[in-house]
Coordinates of C-alpha atoms in Angstrom, one line a residue:
M241 CA 82.9 41.8 -55.2
T242 CA 84.2 41.2 -51.7
Y243 CA 81.8 40.1 -48.9
I244 CA 81.9 38.4 -45.6
E245 CA 79.3 37.3 -43.0
G246 CA 79.3 34.8 -40.1
Y247 CA 77.9 33.6 -36.7
I248 CA 79.1 31.9 -33.6
E249 CA 77.7 28.6 -32.2
E250 CA 77.0 30.0 -28.7
L251 CA 76.0 33.6 -28.2
S252 CA 77.0 33.5 -24.6
V253 CA 80.1 31.9 -23.1
T254 CA 82.4 32.2 -20.0
P255 CA 86.2 32.9 -19.9
G256 CA 88.0 29.7 -20.7
S257 CA 85.4 28.6 -23.2
T258 CA 86.2 28.2 -26.9
I259 CA 84.1 30.2 -29.4
R260 CA 83.7 28.8 -32.9
L261 CA 83.2 31.2 -35.8
H262 CA 81.4 30.0 -38.9
A263 CA 81.8 32.4 -41.9
S264 CA 81.4 32.7 -45.6
G265 CA 83.2 35.3 -47.7
V266 CA 85.1 36.3 -50.8
G267 CA 88.2 38.6 -50.7
D268 CA 91.9 38.7 -51.0
K269 CA 92.4 39.6 -47.3
T270 CA 90.0 38.5 -44.6
S271 CA 90.4 39.3 -40.9
L272 CA 88.7 39.9 -37.7
S273 CA 89.0 42.2 -34.7
I274 CA 87.2 42.0 -31.4
F275 CA 86.0 45.0 -29.3
R276 CA 84.4 45.2 -25.9
I277 CA 81.4 47.5 -26.0
A278 CA 82.2 50.4 -23.6
S279 CA 82.5 54.2 -23.7
P280 CA 84.7 54.2 -25.8
D281 CA 84.9 50.6 -27.1
V282 CA 88.0 48.6 -26.1
C283 CA 90.0 46.7 -28.8
M284 CA 90.8 43.2 -27.5
L285 CA 92.1 41.6 -30.7
Q286 CA 93.0 43.5 -33.9
D287 CA 93.3 42.3 -37.6
I288 CA 93.6 38.6 -37.0
P289 CA 93.9 36.9 -40.4
I290 CA 91.3 34.3 -41.1
S291 CA 90.6 32.0 -44.0
V292 CA 87.1 31.9 -45.5
S293 CA 85.5 30.4 -48.6
D294 CA 82.3 31.3 -50.4
E295 CA 79.6 29.0 -48.8
P296 CA 76.1 28.4 -50.1
V297 CA 72.9 29.4 -48.2
P298 CA 71.0 26.1 -47.7
D299 CA 67.3 25.8 -48.3
Q300 CA 65.4 26.7 -45.2
A301 CA 68.5 28.1 -43.5
Y302 CA 66.2 30.3 -41.5
E303 CA 65.0 27.1 -39.7
H304 CA 67.9 24.7 -39.9
G305 CA 70.8 27.1 -39.8
A306 CA 73.6 28.0 -42.2
G307 CA 75.6 24.9 -41.7
W308 CA 78.9 26.5 -42.6
P309 CA 82.3 25.1 -41.6
V310 CA 84.2 26.5 -38.6
T311 CA 86.5 29.2 -39.8
W312 CA 88.2 30.3 -36.6
E313 CA 88.4 29.1 -33.0
Y314 CA 89.4 31.1 -29.9
E315 CA 89.6 30.4 -26.2
I316 CA 88.3 33.4 -24.3
P317 CA 91.1 34.6 -22.0
A318 CA 90.5 34.3 -18.2
D319 CA 90.9 38.1 -17.8
W320 CA 88.1 39.1 -20.2
A321 CA 85.4 40.9 -18.3
S322 CA 81.8 40.0 -18.5
G323 CA 80.3 42.2 -21.2
A324 CA 79.1 42.5 -24.8
Y325 CA 81.8 42.1 -27.5
R326 CA 81.6 42.9 -31.2
I327 CA 83.5 40.5 -33.5
S328 CA 84.1 42.6 -36.6
L329 CA 84.8 40.6 -39.8
R330 CA 86.4 42.3 -42.8
S331 CA 87.1 41.2 -46.3
R332 CA 89.3 43.4 -48.5
D333 CA 90.1 43.3 -52.2
S334 CA 93.6 43.6 -53.7
Y335 CA 93.2 47.4 -53.4
D336 CA 92.6 47.0 -49.7
K337 CA 89.1 48.4 -50.0
F338 CA 85.9 47.3 -48.3
S339 CA 82.4 48.6 -47.9
P340 CA 79.9 48.4 -44.9
T341 CA 77.4 45.6 -44.7
K342 CA 73.8 46.6 -45.3
R343 CA 71.0 44.5 -43.9
N344 CA 70.2 41.6 -46.1
E345 CA 73.0 42.4 -48.5
H346 CA 76.5 40.9 -48.8
G347 CA 79.1 43.4 -47.7
A348 CA 82.7 43.4 -46.7
V349 CA 82.3 44.4 -43.1
H350 CA 80.1 42.2 -40.8
D351 CA 79.7 42.3 -37.0
V352 CA 78.9 39.3 -34.8
L353 CA 77.7 39.7 -31.2
L354 CA 79.4 37.8 -28.4
I355 CA 78.2 37.9 -24.8
V356 CA 80.8 36.9 -22.1
R357 CA 79.3 35.9 -18.8
A358 CA 81.1 36.0 -15.5
T359 CA 82.8 32.8 -14.5
K360 CA 81.5 33.4 -11.0
P361 CA 78.2 35.3 -11.3
A362 CA 78.0 38.5 -9.3
S363 CA 81.8 38.5 -8.7
S364 CA 82.4 41.9 -10.3
S365 CA 78.9 43.4 -10.1
S366 CA 75.6 42.7 -8.4
I367 CA 73.8 43.8 -11.5
L368 CA 73.0 41.4 -14.4
L369 CA 71.9 42.8 -17.8
Q370 CA 70.3 40.0 -19.7
V371 CA 70.1 41.0 -23.4
A372 CA 67.0 40.3 -25.5
S373 CA 68.5 37.6 -27.6
S374 CA 65.1 35.9 -28.2
T375 CA 63.9 39.0 -29.8
Y376 CA 67.0 39.1 -32.1
H377 CA 66.2 35.6 -33.2
A378 CA 62.5 36.4 -33.8
Y379 CA 63.2 39.4 -36.1
N380 CA 66.2 38.0 -37.9
D381 CA 65.2 37.1 -41.5
W382 CA 68.6 35.8 -42.6
G383 CA 68.0 32.8 -44.9
G384 CA 64.7 34.0 -46.1
K385 CA 62.3 34.1 -43.1
S386 CA 61.7 35.3 -39.5
T387 CA 58.8 34.9 -37.2
Y388 CA 57.1 37.8 -38.9
N389 CA 55.2 38.0 -42.2
Y390 CA 56.6 41.4 -43.2
N391 CA 60.1 40.1 -43.9
S392 CA 59.2 36.5 -44.7
P393 CA 58.2 35.8 -48.3
G394 CA 55.5 33.1 -48.4
G395 CA 54.7 33.6 -44.7
Q396 CA 56.5 33.6 -41.3
S397 CA 58.3 30.6 -39.9
P398 CA 57.2 29.2 -36.5
V399 CA 60.7 27.8 -36.0
V400 CA 63.9 29.8 -36.4
S401 CA 67.5 28.8 -36.1
T402 CA 70.0 30.5 -33.8
Q403 CA 72.8 29.3 -36.0
R404 CA 72.9 32.0 -38.7
P405 CA 74.3 35.5 -39.3
G406 CA 72.4 38.6 -38.4
I407 CA 71.7 38.0 -34.7
G408 CA 72.1 41.1 -32.6
F409 CA 73.3 43.3 -35.5
Y410 CA 71.5 43.7 -38.9
C411 CA 68.2 42.6 -37.4
H412 CA 65.2 44.8 -36.4
S413 CA 65.2 45.4 -32.6
G414 CA 68.8 44.4 -32.3
F415 CA 71.4 44.8 -29.6
D416 CA 72.6 48.1 -31.1
S417 CA 69.1 49.7 -30.9
W418 CA 69.0 50.1 -27.1
E419 CA 71.2 47.8 -25.0
Q420 CA 74.4 49.1 -26.5
D421 CA 73.5 52.7 -25.5
F422 CA 72.5 51.5 -22.0
I423 CA 75.9 49.7 -21.5
R424 CA 77.8 52.7 -22.6
F425 CA 75.8 55.0 -20.3
C426 CA 76.6 52.7 -17.4
D427 CA 80.3 52.6 -18.3
E428 CA 80.3 56.4 -18.3
Q429 CA 78.7 56.4 -14.9
N430 CA 81.2 53.9 -13.5
I431 CA 78.4 51.3 -12.9
P432 CA 79.8 47.8 -13.5
L433 CA 77.5 45.3 -15.2
E434 CA 77.6 41.6 -15.8
L435 CA 75.9 40.3 -18.9
A436 CA 74.0 37.3 -20.1
T437 CA 71.3 36.4 -22.6
N438 CA 67.6 35.5 -22.5
Y439 CA 68.7 31.9 -23.0
D440 CA 70.9 32.1 -19.9
L441 CA 67.8 33.3 -18.0
H442 CA 66.1 30.2 -19.3
T443 CA 68.8 27.8 -18.2
W444 CA 69.7 29.8 -15.0
P445 CA 73.4 28.9 -14.5
D446 CA 74.6 28.2 -10.9
G447 CA 75.2 31.5 -9.1
F448 CA 72.6 33.6 -10.8
D449 CA 70.7 33.8 -7.4
D450 CA 73.6 35.9 -6.1
Y451 CA 72.6 38.9 -8.3
K452 CA 70.8 41.7 -6.5
L453 CA 69.3 43.3 -9.7
I454 CA 68.4 41.9 -13.1
L455 CA 67.8 44.3 -16.0
S456 CA 65.8 44.1 -19.2
V457 CA 66.5 46.9 -21.7
G458 CA 64.9 47.8 -25.0
H459 CA 62.6 45.3 -26.7
D460 CA 62.5 42.2 -24.6
E461 CA 59.5 40.6 -26.3
Y462 CA 60.0 36.9 -26.5
W463 CA 60.1 34.8 -23.3
S464 CA 60.1 31.1 -22.5
K465 CA 58.4 29.4 -19.6
G466 CA 61.8 28.8 -18.0
M467 CA 62.7 32.5 -18.3
R468 CA 59.5 33.5 -16.5
D469 CA 59.7 30.7 -13.9
N470 CA 63.3 31.6 -13.0
L471 CA 62.8 35.4 -12.8
E472 CA 59.6 35.1 -10.8
A473 CA 61.4 32.8 -8.3
F474 CA 64.3 35.3 -8.2
I475 CA 61.8 38.1 -7.2
G476 CA 60.1 35.9 -4.7
N477 CA 63.4 35.3 -3.0
G478 CA 64.1 39.0 -2.7
G479 CA 65.8 39.8 -6.0
N480 CA 65.1 43.0 -7.8
V481 CA 64.2 43.6 -11.4
A482 CA 64.1 46.7 -13.6
F483 CA 62.4 46.6 -17.0
F484 CA 63.9 49.6 -18.9
S485 CA 62.0 48.0 -21.8
G486 CA 58.6 47.8 -23.5
N487 CA 56.5 45.2 -25.2
S488 CA 58.2 43.0 -22.6
I489 CA 57.3 39.3 -22.0
C490 CA 54.7 39.5 -24.9
W491 CA 55.1 36.2 -26.9
H492 CA 55.7 32.8 -25.5
V493 CA 58.6 30.8 -27.0
R494 CA 60.1 27.3 -26.6
F495 CA 63.8 26.4 -27.1
E496 CA 64.7 23.2 -28.8
E497 CA 68.0 21.3 -29.5
D498 CA 69.8 23.0 -26.6
G499 CA 68.9 26.4 -27.8
R500 CA 69.8 25.9 -31.4
K501 CA 66.2 26.5 -32.4
M502 CA 63.4 28.8 -31.1
V503 CA 59.8 28.0 -31.6
T504 CA 56.9 30.4 -31.6
Y505 CA 53.7 29.9 -33.6
K506 CA 52.2 33.2 -32.5
E507 CA 49.0 34.1 -34.5
Q508 CA 49.0 30.5 -35.8
Y509 CA 49.0 29.1 -32.2
K510 CA 46.4 26.5 -33.1
Q511 CA 49.0 24.8 -35.4
D512 CA 51.4 24.4 -32.4
P513 CA 51.5 20.7 -31.6
Y514 CA 51.1 21.7 -27.9
F515 CA 47.6 23.1 -28.7
A516 CA 46.2 19.7 -29.8
E517 CA 47.9 18.1 -26.8
E518 CA 46.4 20.7 -24.5
R519 CA 49.8 21.6 -23.1
F520 CA 48.7 25.2 -22.7
D521 CA 51.4 26.2 -20.2
E522 CA 53.9 26.0 -23.0
L523 CA 51.7 27.0 -25.9
T524 CA 53.5 29.5 -28.1
A525 CA 50.8 32.3 -28.2
L526 CA 50.6 35.6 -26.3
W527 CA 51.3 35.2 -22.6
S528 CA 48.1 37.1 -22.0
H529 CA 46.0 34.6 -24.0
P530 CA 43.4 33.0 -21.7
L531 CA 44.6 29.4 -22.6
I532 CA 48.0 30.3 -21.1
N533 CA 46.4 32.7 -18.5
R534 CA 49.7 34.1 -17.4
P535 CA 49.6 37.8 -18.5
E536 CA 52.9 39.7 -18.5
N537 CA 51.3 42.1 -16.0
S538 CA 51.8 39.5 -13.3
L539 CA 55.5 39.8 -13.7
S540 CA 56.3 43.3 -15.0
G541 CA 53.2 45.1 -13.7
V542 CA 52.1 46.0 -17.2
G543 CA 51.4 44.5 -20.6
F544 CA 51.1 45.2 -24.3
P545 CA 47.3 44.6 -24.5
A546 CA 46.6 47.8 -22.5
G547 CA 49.5 49.6 -24.2
G548 CA 50.4 49.9 -27.8
Y549 CA 52.4 52.1 -30.2
H550 CA 53.6 55.7 -30.0
R551 CA 55.2 57.3 -33.0
S552 CA 55.0 54.0 -34.9
H553 CA 52.6 52.0 -37.0
G554 CA 50.7 55.1 -38.0
V555 CA 49.8 55.7 -34.3
F556 CA 50.5 59.0 -32.5
M557 CA 53.0 59.9 -35.3
D558 CA 53.0 63.5 -34.1
G559 CA 53.1 62.5 -30.4
D560 CA 55.6 64.3 -28.2
G561 CA 57.2 61.1 -27.0
A562 CA 57.0 62.2 -23.3
F563 CA 55.8 60.8 -20.1
T564 CA 53.7 62.8 -17.6
A565 CA 54.7 62.5 -13.9
H566 CA 51.9 61.6 -11.5
V567 CA 53.7 60.8 -8.3
P568 CA 56.7 63.2 -8.2
E569 CA 57.3 62.6 -4.5
H570 CA 58.3 59.0 -5.2
W571 CA 61.9 58.1 -4.6
I572 CA 62.6 57.3 -8.3
F573 CA 62.1 61.0 -9.1
E574 CA 64.4 62.3 -6.3
G575 CA 66.7 65.0 -7.7
T576 CA 64.6 65.6 -10.9
E577 CA 62.6 68.5 -9.5
L578 CA 59.6 67.3 -11.5
K579 CA 56.2 68.4 -10.4
E580 CA 52.9 66.6 -10.7
G581 CA 51.6 66.9 -14.3
E582 CA 55.0 67.9 -15.8
K583 CA 56.3 66.0 -18.8
F584 CA 59.7 64.6 -19.3
G585 CA 61.7 62.6 -22.0
G586 CA 60.0 64.3 -25.0
E587 CA 63.2 65.8 -26.5
N588 CA 64.5 62.3 -27.1
T589 CA 61.1 60.6 -27.5
I590 CA 61.6 58.0 -24.8
L591 CA 57.9 57.1 -25.0
G592 CA 57.6 54.6 -27.9
Y593 CA 57.9 52.8 -30.1
E594 CA 56.1 50.1 -28.2
C595 CA 54.6 50.6 -24.8
D596 CA 53.0 48.6 -22.0
G597 CA 50.0 49.5 -19.8
C598 CA 47.5 48.3 -17.4
H599 CA 43.8 48.8 -16.6
F600 CA 43.4 51.8 -14.3
E601 CA 40.9 54.3 -13.0
M602 CA 41.4 57.9 -11.7
K603 CA 41.2 58.5 -8.0
D604 CA 41.9 61.9 -6.5
G605 CA 43.4 62.9 -9.8
R606 CA 45.9 60.1 -10.0
P607 CA 45.8 56.8 -12.0
V608 CA 45.3 53.7 -9.9
P609 CA 45.4 50.1 -11.3
T610 CA 42.1 48.1 -11.2
C611 CA 44.1 44.9 -11.1
D612 CA 41.6 43.0 -13.2
D613 CA 44.2 42.2 -15.8
G614 CA 46.9 40.4 -13.7
T615 CA 48.6 43.6 -12.5
P616 CA 49.8 43.1 -8.8
E617 CA 47.5 44.8 -6.3
N618 CA 50.4 46.9 -4.9
F619 CA 51.5 48.2 -8.3
Q620 CA 51.9 52.0 -8.2
I621 CA 51.6 54.0 -11.5
L622 CA 54.2 56.7 -11.4
A623 CA 54.0 58.2 -14.9
Q624 CA 52.0 57.7 -18.0
G625 CA 52.0 58.5 -21.8
P626 CA 49.5 57.9 -24.5
C627 CA 49.7 54.9 -26.9
R628 CA 47.3 52.5 -28.7
W629 CA 47.2 49.5 -31.0
A630 CA 47.2 50.1 -34.7
S631 CA 44.0 49.3 -36.6
G632 CA 43.5 45.8 -37.9
Y633 CA 44.8 43.8 -34.9
D634 CA 41.2 43.7 -33.6
K635 CA 40.4 41.3 -36.5
I636 CA 43.0 38.7 -35.4
D637 CA 41.9 36.0 -33.0
V638 CA 45.0 35.8 -30.8
Y639 CA 44.9 39.5 -30.0
L640 CA 41.2 39.7 -29.4
K641 CA 41.3 36.9 -26.9
S642 CA 44.2 38.5 -25.1
G643 CA 42.2 41.7 -24.4
L644 CA 43.8 44.3 -26.6
Q645 CA 42.5 47.9 -26.3
V646 CA 42.2 49.2 -29.9
E647 CA 40.4 52.4 -28.8
G648 CA 43.2 53.6 -26.6
G649 CA 45.9 52.7 -24.2
M650 CA 48.4 54.3 -21.8
A651 CA 52.0 53.5 -21.1
C652 CA 52.1 53.0 -17.3
M653 CA 55.5 53.4 -15.7
G654 CA 55.4 51.9 -12.3
I655 CA 56.7 49.8 -9.4
Y656 CA 55.6 47.1 -7.0
E657 CA 57.1 44.8 -4.4
R658 CA 56.8 41.0 -4.0
N659 CA 59.7 40.3 -1.6
G660 CA 61.9 41.8 -4.4
T661 CA 61.1 45.1 -6.1
V662 CA 60.1 45.3 -9.7
F663 CA 60.2 48.6 -11.7
T664 CA 59.0 49.0 -15.3
A665 CA 59.6 51.9 -17.6
A666 CA 56.9 50.5 -19.9
T667 CA 58.6 51.7 -23.1
T668 CA 61.1 50.3 -25.6
D669 CA 62.9 53.6 -26.1
W670 CA 63.9 54.6 -22.6
A671 CA 67.6 54.2 -23.4
H672 CA 67.3 56.8 -26.2
G673 CA 67.3 59.5 -23.5
L674 CA 70.4 58.3 -21.6
G675 CA 73.3 60.7 -21.6
K676 CA 71.1 63.3 -23.2
D677 CA 68.3 64.0 -20.7
P678 CA 69.3 64.7 -17.1
I679 CA 65.9 63.6 -15.8
V680 CA 66.0 60.3 -17.6
D681 CA 69.6 59.9 -16.3
R682 CA 68.6 60.7 -12.8
I683 CA 65.6 58.3 -12.7
T684 CA 67.8 55.5 -14.1
L685 CA 70.5 56.1 -11.6
N686 CA 68.0 56.3 -8.7
I687 CA 66.6 52.9 -9.6
I688 CA 70.0 51.2 -10.1
E689 CA 71.5 52.7 -6.9
R690 CA 68.4 51.7 -4.8
L691 CA 68.0 48.2 -6.2
K692 CA 71.5 47.0 -6.8

């Protein structure tokens, strides 16, 4: 049986850098092609022969990495645009046949994600899309474990390696779930983007201050202290941020070994060495936990404790997946012709699967934040949709102490200013409506055009 899988040492590079592919496989013919994600995708290299051998999966590869030898090296040409690239590995038998890879199974087609940053940030676009690479690492169970119990026999791992297959593709909440659609939509609208990763947000390369707008798309759940510090400073200096994402900035992570490992103890935060040392500013629990006392609301305006699920985890499974507009006169709704109380986005269920909210009260028929949960005082709720936590979470210490609302929640799309402007869609699935729903398209374009 033919199969192939692989990974690259650095997920994010600049032109002139050399990428190193590590792969394992069996087959008579093994090759790779590289495509830039666009609408349609653009082939950059095609059917380049590579030589691979059948490599073992080491014990605890999920934590220490695959450790496979370098199969192929390539210097990124100077003229490659900043963007997302798919390295497609193929292994064929003597009959020139191959079959698609299935998650957690060996197969003869395997895709590897590559992000190319701009050599000079903001040189081709004032907009930076930083992909949720920390979330890819957290959910990836290649090698036997992830940071989750559901796909980790024997229990989740608090430490995961970034040096293994399955990152970006073949993992839950991967690049191809939301960000790929967003990039293709922007390409169709002739909106240039430059790309980077969560880890780049953490290290903040020279020139990142030159961007006007930084985007978060999809499921941007895992954030380091460096990521938050850098983005909050960016906003304080007048930079704009748009969270077309949900469950954002939920769990705290630390990077080790120059980004080769990611640490997050999550529910077992008391086992984190930083807990005993009382280094709570980098404790890997929920950002909203009182020991950290830095709820995600203070950055995005909303948080998961006051939000929850919609059409997922047995919650609102028959929900319509729509938002209700509350402030249709706001500039984000220009050109939509929405009226107060009208719903939008339901045809493509943009509400879900995980949503963020804030504490609020009704005044003159409209929701207004109470701001007792870290939400900025000038945050304006523009639209809402129902969501709530699934049952059982209220029995777990870390969630209880972080203020989850089991009885109900509400996704709160909104906006605030703190020198820079911050918009939040408060839902993971916003991108599912792009190119399909003219109202979702119009809101997205209004935000990008205003903030870029």
